[in-house]
mmCIF file of C-alpha atoms in Angstrom:
data_model
loop_
_atom_site.group_PDB
_atom_site.id
_atom_site.type_symbol
_atom_site.label_atom_id
_atom_site.label_comp_id
_atom_site.label_asym_id
_atom_site.label_seq_id
_atom_site.Cartn_x
_atom_site.Cartn_y
_atom_site.Cartn_z
ATOM 1 C CA MET A 1 24.313 57.537 -28.363
ATOM 2 C CA SER A 2 25.215 60.718 -27.049
ATOM 3 C CA ALA A 3 25.176 61.275 -23.336
ATOM 4 C CA LEU A 4 22.961 64.467 -24.174
ATOM 5 C CA PHE A 5 20.289 61.474 -24.254
ATOM 6 C CA LYS A 6 21.283 58.193 -22.392
ATOM 7 C CA THR A 7 18.852 55.849 -22.097
ATOM 8 C CA SER A 8 20.523 52.854 -21.284
ATOM 9 C CA SER A 9 19.064 52.519 -18.045
ATOM 10 C CA LEU A 10 15.856 52.686 -19.310
ATOM 11 C CA LEU A 11 13.483 49.727 -18.156
ATOM 12 C CA THR A 12 12.948 47.101 -21.296
ATOM 13 C CA ALA A 13 10.037 45.067 -22.701
ATOM 14 C CA GLY A 14 10.049 41.915 -20.988
ATOM 15 C CA GLN A 15 10.658 43.582 -17.560
ATOM 16 C CA THR A 16 8.307 44.210 -14.055
ATOM 17 C CA ALA A 17 6.849 47.805 -14.383
ATOM 18 C CA PRO A 18 7.426 49.285 -11.038
ATOM 19 C CA ASP A 19 4.418 50.121 -8.855
ATOM 20 C CA PHE A 20 3.969 53.665 -7.440
ATOM 21 C CA GLU A 21 1.527 56.154 -5.969
ATOM 22 C CA LEU A 22 1.335 59.378 -7.578
ATOM 23 C CA LYS A 23 -0.986 62.533 -6.686
ATOM 24 C CA SER A 24 -2.843 63.512 -9.446
ATOM 25 C CA GLN A 25 -3.768 67.394 -10.825
ATOM 26 C CA ASP A 26 -6.886 66.408 -8.832
ATOM 27 C CA GLY A 27 -5.172 65.256 -5.844
ATOM 28 C CA GLU A 28 -6.293 61.739 -5.766
ATOM 29 C CA THR A 29 -3.910 59.213 -5.261
ATOM 30 C CA VAL A 30 -3.324 56.906 -8.138
ATOM 31 C CA SER A 31 -2.087 53.528 -7.915
ATOM 32 C CA LEU A 32 -0.217 51.974 -11.240
ATOM 33 C CA TYR A 33 -1.158 48.514 -10.151
ATOM 34 C CA LYS A 34 -4.925 49.751 -9.525
ATOM 35 C CA ALA A 35 -5.115 51.020 -12.363
ATOM 36 C CA LEU A 36 -3.449 47.501 -14.158
ATOM 37 C CA GLN A 37 -6.728 45.644 -12.618
ATOM 38 C CA ARG A 38 -8.470 47.294 -15.439
ATOM 39 C CA GLY A 39 -6.444 46.726 -18.541
ATOM 40 C CA TRP A 40 -3.403 48.393 -20.104
ATOM 41 C CA VAL A 41 -1.739 51.406 -19.442
ATOM 42 C CA VAL A 42 0.242 53.729 -21.294
ATOM 43 C CA LEU A 43 2.243 55.782 -18.973
ATOM 44 C CA PHE A 44 4.545 58.629 -20.466
ATOM 45 C CA PHE A 45 7.158 60.845 -18.419
ATOM 46 C CA TYR A 46 7.330 63.956 -19.941
ATOM 47 C CA PRO A 47 9.759 67.298 -18.963
ATOM 48 C CA LYS A 48 7.584 69.888 -18.236
ATOM 49 C CA ASP A 49 3.857 71.646 -18.120
ATOM 50 C CA HIS A 50 3.292 74.336 -20.937
ATOM 51 C CA SER A 51 6.674 73.572 -22.828
ATOM 52 C CA PRO A 52 6.513 73.476 -26.034
ATOM 53 C CA VAL A 53 7.495 69.984 -27.057
ATOM 54 C CA CYS A 54 5.346 68.478 -23.719
ATOM 55 C CA THR A 55 2.486 70.769 -24.982
ATOM 56 C CA THR A 56 2.422 68.905 -28.230
ATOM 57 C CA GLU A 57 3.270 65.676 -26.658
ATOM 58 C CA VAL A 58 0.178 65.559 -24.395
ATOM 59 C CA CYS A 59 -2.324 67.052 -26.970
ATOM 60 C CA THR A 60 -0.879 64.590 -29.060
ATOM 61 C CA PHE A 61 -2.214 61.609 -26.525
ATOM 62 C CA ARG A 62 -5.251 63.983 -26.125
ATOM 63 C CA ASP A 63 -6.408 63.798 -29.491
ATOM 64 C CA ALA A 64 -6.040 59.967 -30.180
ATOM 65 C CA TYR A 65 -7.340 59.376 -26.455
ATOM 66 C CA GLY A 66 -10.546 57.470 -28.435
ATOM 67 C CA ASP A 67 -8.351 55.295 -29.865
ATOM 68 C CA PHE A 68 -6.290 54.580 -26.894
ATOM 69 C CA ARG A 69 -9.939 53.924 -24.939
ATOM 70 C CA GLU A 70 -10.869 51.441 -28.135
ATOM 71 C CA THR A 71 -7.995 49.296 -27.029
ATOM 72 C CA GLY A 72 -8.786 49.245 -23.263
ATOM 73 C CA ALA A 73 -5.993 51.176 -22.378
ATOM 74 C CA GLU A 74 -5.618 54.313 -19.784
ATOM 75 C CA LEU A 75 -3.259 56.467 -20.159
ATOM 76 C CA LEU A 76 -1.259 58.185 -17.312
ATOM 77 C CA GLY A 77 1.180 61.095 -17.944
ATOM 78 C CA ILE A 78 3.901 62.025 -15.503
ATOM 79 C CA SER A 79 6.178 64.843 -14.710
ATOM 80 C CA GLU A 80 7.817 66.545 -11.576
ATOM 81 C CA ASP A 81 5.388 69.984 -11.594
ATOM 82 C CA SER A 82 3.110 70.368 -9.196
ATOM 83 C CA GLU A 83 -0.148 69.515 -8.750
ATOM 84 C CA GLU A 84 -1.071 73.466 -8.844
ATOM 85 C CA SER A 85 0.499 73.087 -12.484
ATOM 86 C CA HIS A 86 -1.100 69.965 -13.557
ATOM 87 C CA ARG A 87 -4.570 71.623 -12.817
ATOM 88 C CA ALA A 88 -3.984 74.788 -14.547
ATOM 89 C CA PHE A 89 -2.131 72.538 -18.073
ATOM 90 C CA SER A 90 -4.451 69.757 -18.213
ATOM 91 C CA GLN A 91 -7.704 72.786 -18.112
ATOM 92 C CA LYS A 92 -6.038 74.716 -20.399
ATOM 93 C CA GLN A 93 -5.294 71.475 -22.931
ATOM 94 C CA ARG A 94 -8.661 70.082 -22.122
ATOM 95 C CA LEU A 95 -7.260 67.129 -21.358
ATOM 96 C CA PRO A 96 -9.160 64.067 -20.740
ATOM 97 C CA PHE A 97 -6.501 62.053 -18.459
ATOM 98 C CA PRO A 98 -4.888 62.484 -15.506
ATOM 99 C CA LEU A 99 -1.520 63.951 -14.808
ATOM 100 C CA LEU A 100 0.513 62.875 -12.150
ATOM 101 C CA CYS A 101 2.795 64.966 -9.711
ATOM 102 C CA ASP A 102 6.492 62.779 -9.136
ATOM 103 C CA PRO A 103 8.574 65.140 -7.516
ATOM 104 C CA GLY A 104 12.278 65.463 -7.526
ATOM 105 C CA GLY A 105 11.507 62.503 -10.091
ATOM 106 C CA ALA A 106 11.869 59.428 -8.026
ATOM 107 C CA VAL A 107 9.555 57.087 -10.093
ATOM 108 C CA ALA A 108 10.927 58.578 -13.104
ATOM 109 C CA LYS A 109 14.505 57.237 -11.498
ATOM 110 C CA ARG A 110 12.509 53.787 -10.952
ATOM 111 C CA TYR A 111 12.102 53.385 -14.551
ATOM 112 C CA GLY A 112 15.010 54.532 -15.454
ATOM 113 C CA VAL A 113 13.979 57.733 -17.497
ATOM 114 C CA SER A 114 17.396 59.632 -17.187
ATOM 115 C CA LYS A 115 17.900 63.643 -17.345
ATOM 116 C CA ALA A 116 19.069 65.311 -20.263
ATOM 117 C CA LEU A 117 22.411 66.791 -19.484
ATOM 118 C CA GLY A 118 22.072 65.556 -15.934
ATOM 119 C CA LEU A 119 18.852 69.011 -15.604
ATOM 120 C CA ILE A 120 15.988 68.483 -18.114
ATOM 121 C CA PRO A 121 13.537 65.628 -17.017
ATOM 122 C CA GLY A 122 13.394 63.024 -19.553
ATOM 123 C CA ARG A 123 10.519 62.428 -21.500
ATOM 124 C CA ALA A 124 9.566 58.368 -22.145
ATOM 125 C CA THR A 125 6.862 56.784 -22.535
ATOM 126 C CA PHE A 126 6.073 52.830 -21.318
ATOM 127 C CA VAL A 127 3.333 50.340 -22.296
ATOM 128 C CA ILE A 128 2.281 48.216 -19.584
ATOM 129 C CA ASP A 129 -0.051 45.105 -19.846
ATOM 130 C CA PRO A 130 -2.314 43.704 -17.165
ATOM 131 C CA GLN A 131 0.394 41.375 -15.495
ATOM 132 C CA HIS A 132 2.111 44.420 -15.097
ATOM 133 C CA THR A 133 4.832 43.775 -17.803
ATOM 134 C CA VAL A 134 6.358 46.512 -19.852
ATOM 135 C CA ARG A 135 5.299 45.533 -23.426
ATOM 136 C CA LEU A 136 7.095 48.903 -25.077
ATOM 137 C CA ALA A 137 9.849 51.056 -23.591
ATOM 138 C CA TYR A 138 10.121 54.077 -25.892
ATOM 139 C CA SER A 139 12.252 57.376 -25.453
ATOM 140 C CA ASP A 140 12.734 60.347 -27.594
ATOM 141 C CA LEU A 141 13.471 63.686 -26.156
ATOM 142 C CA LEU A 142 12.563 66.175 -29.064
ATOM 143 C CA ASN A 143 9.679 64.226 -30.733
ATOM 144 C CA GLY A 144 6.836 64.261 -28.609
ATOM 145 C CA LYS A 145 4.376 62.773 -31.248
ATOM 146 C CA ALA A 146 6.180 59.889 -32.019
ATOM 147 C CA HIS A 147 5.133 58.839 -28.253
ATOM 148 C CA THR A 148 1.413 58.295 -28.976
ATOM 149 C CA GLU A 149 2.291 56.733 -32.627
ATOM 150 C CA LYS A 150 4.574 54.090 -31.352
ATOM 151 C CA ALA A 151 2.179 53.184 -28.095
ATOM 152 C CA LEU A 152 -0.854 52.822 -30.588
ATOM 153 C CA GLN A 153 0.807 50.640 -32.847
ATOM 154 C CA LEU A 154 1.927 48.471 -30.047
ATOM 155 C CA LEU A 155 -1.871 48.241 -28.669
ATOM 156 C CA ARG A 156 -3.651 47.824 -32.020
ATOM 157 C CA GLN A 157 -0.771 45.075 -32.590
ATOM 158 C CA GLN A 158 -2.346 43.677 -29.334
ATOM 159 C CA HIS A 159 -5.867 43.858 -30.633
ATOM 160 C CA PRO A 160 -5.922 43.219 -34.100
ATOM 161 C CA ASN A 161 -10.289 42.985 -33.944
ATOM 162 C CA LEU A 162 -10.118 46.873 -33.714
#
């Protein structure tokens, strides 16, 4: 794998997901571990609000939102963008899930989400079970749609009666 798309530090399945508290587009503080008390969480990191691939990615998650809710999973999107940017992006795309602000990418670093060329924030998705264990870690900077597909596939395997 080239240095451009380095993912060697990415958390892997079986590792414990680090807790965090971040502000959402509505100014609410969201805690991963509190969300996990309600069930599974799909945590996806994306580079930038309003960019073409990111818009495709978040809209693919939006369009599959009902499928995720059927499995009992909650969606949380994270980027370095501000609350204002997230609010405008969320409203424009009619997103039913929170977008969280990670200024400076501190949480992304804890999850091992590397920056492409050292500049462009990475794109990675984690499916985390209620025991705080990462069950899926997937990174693909250029294929935003695949993140939704991989996460749903794993959740459906965990809930075969759906």
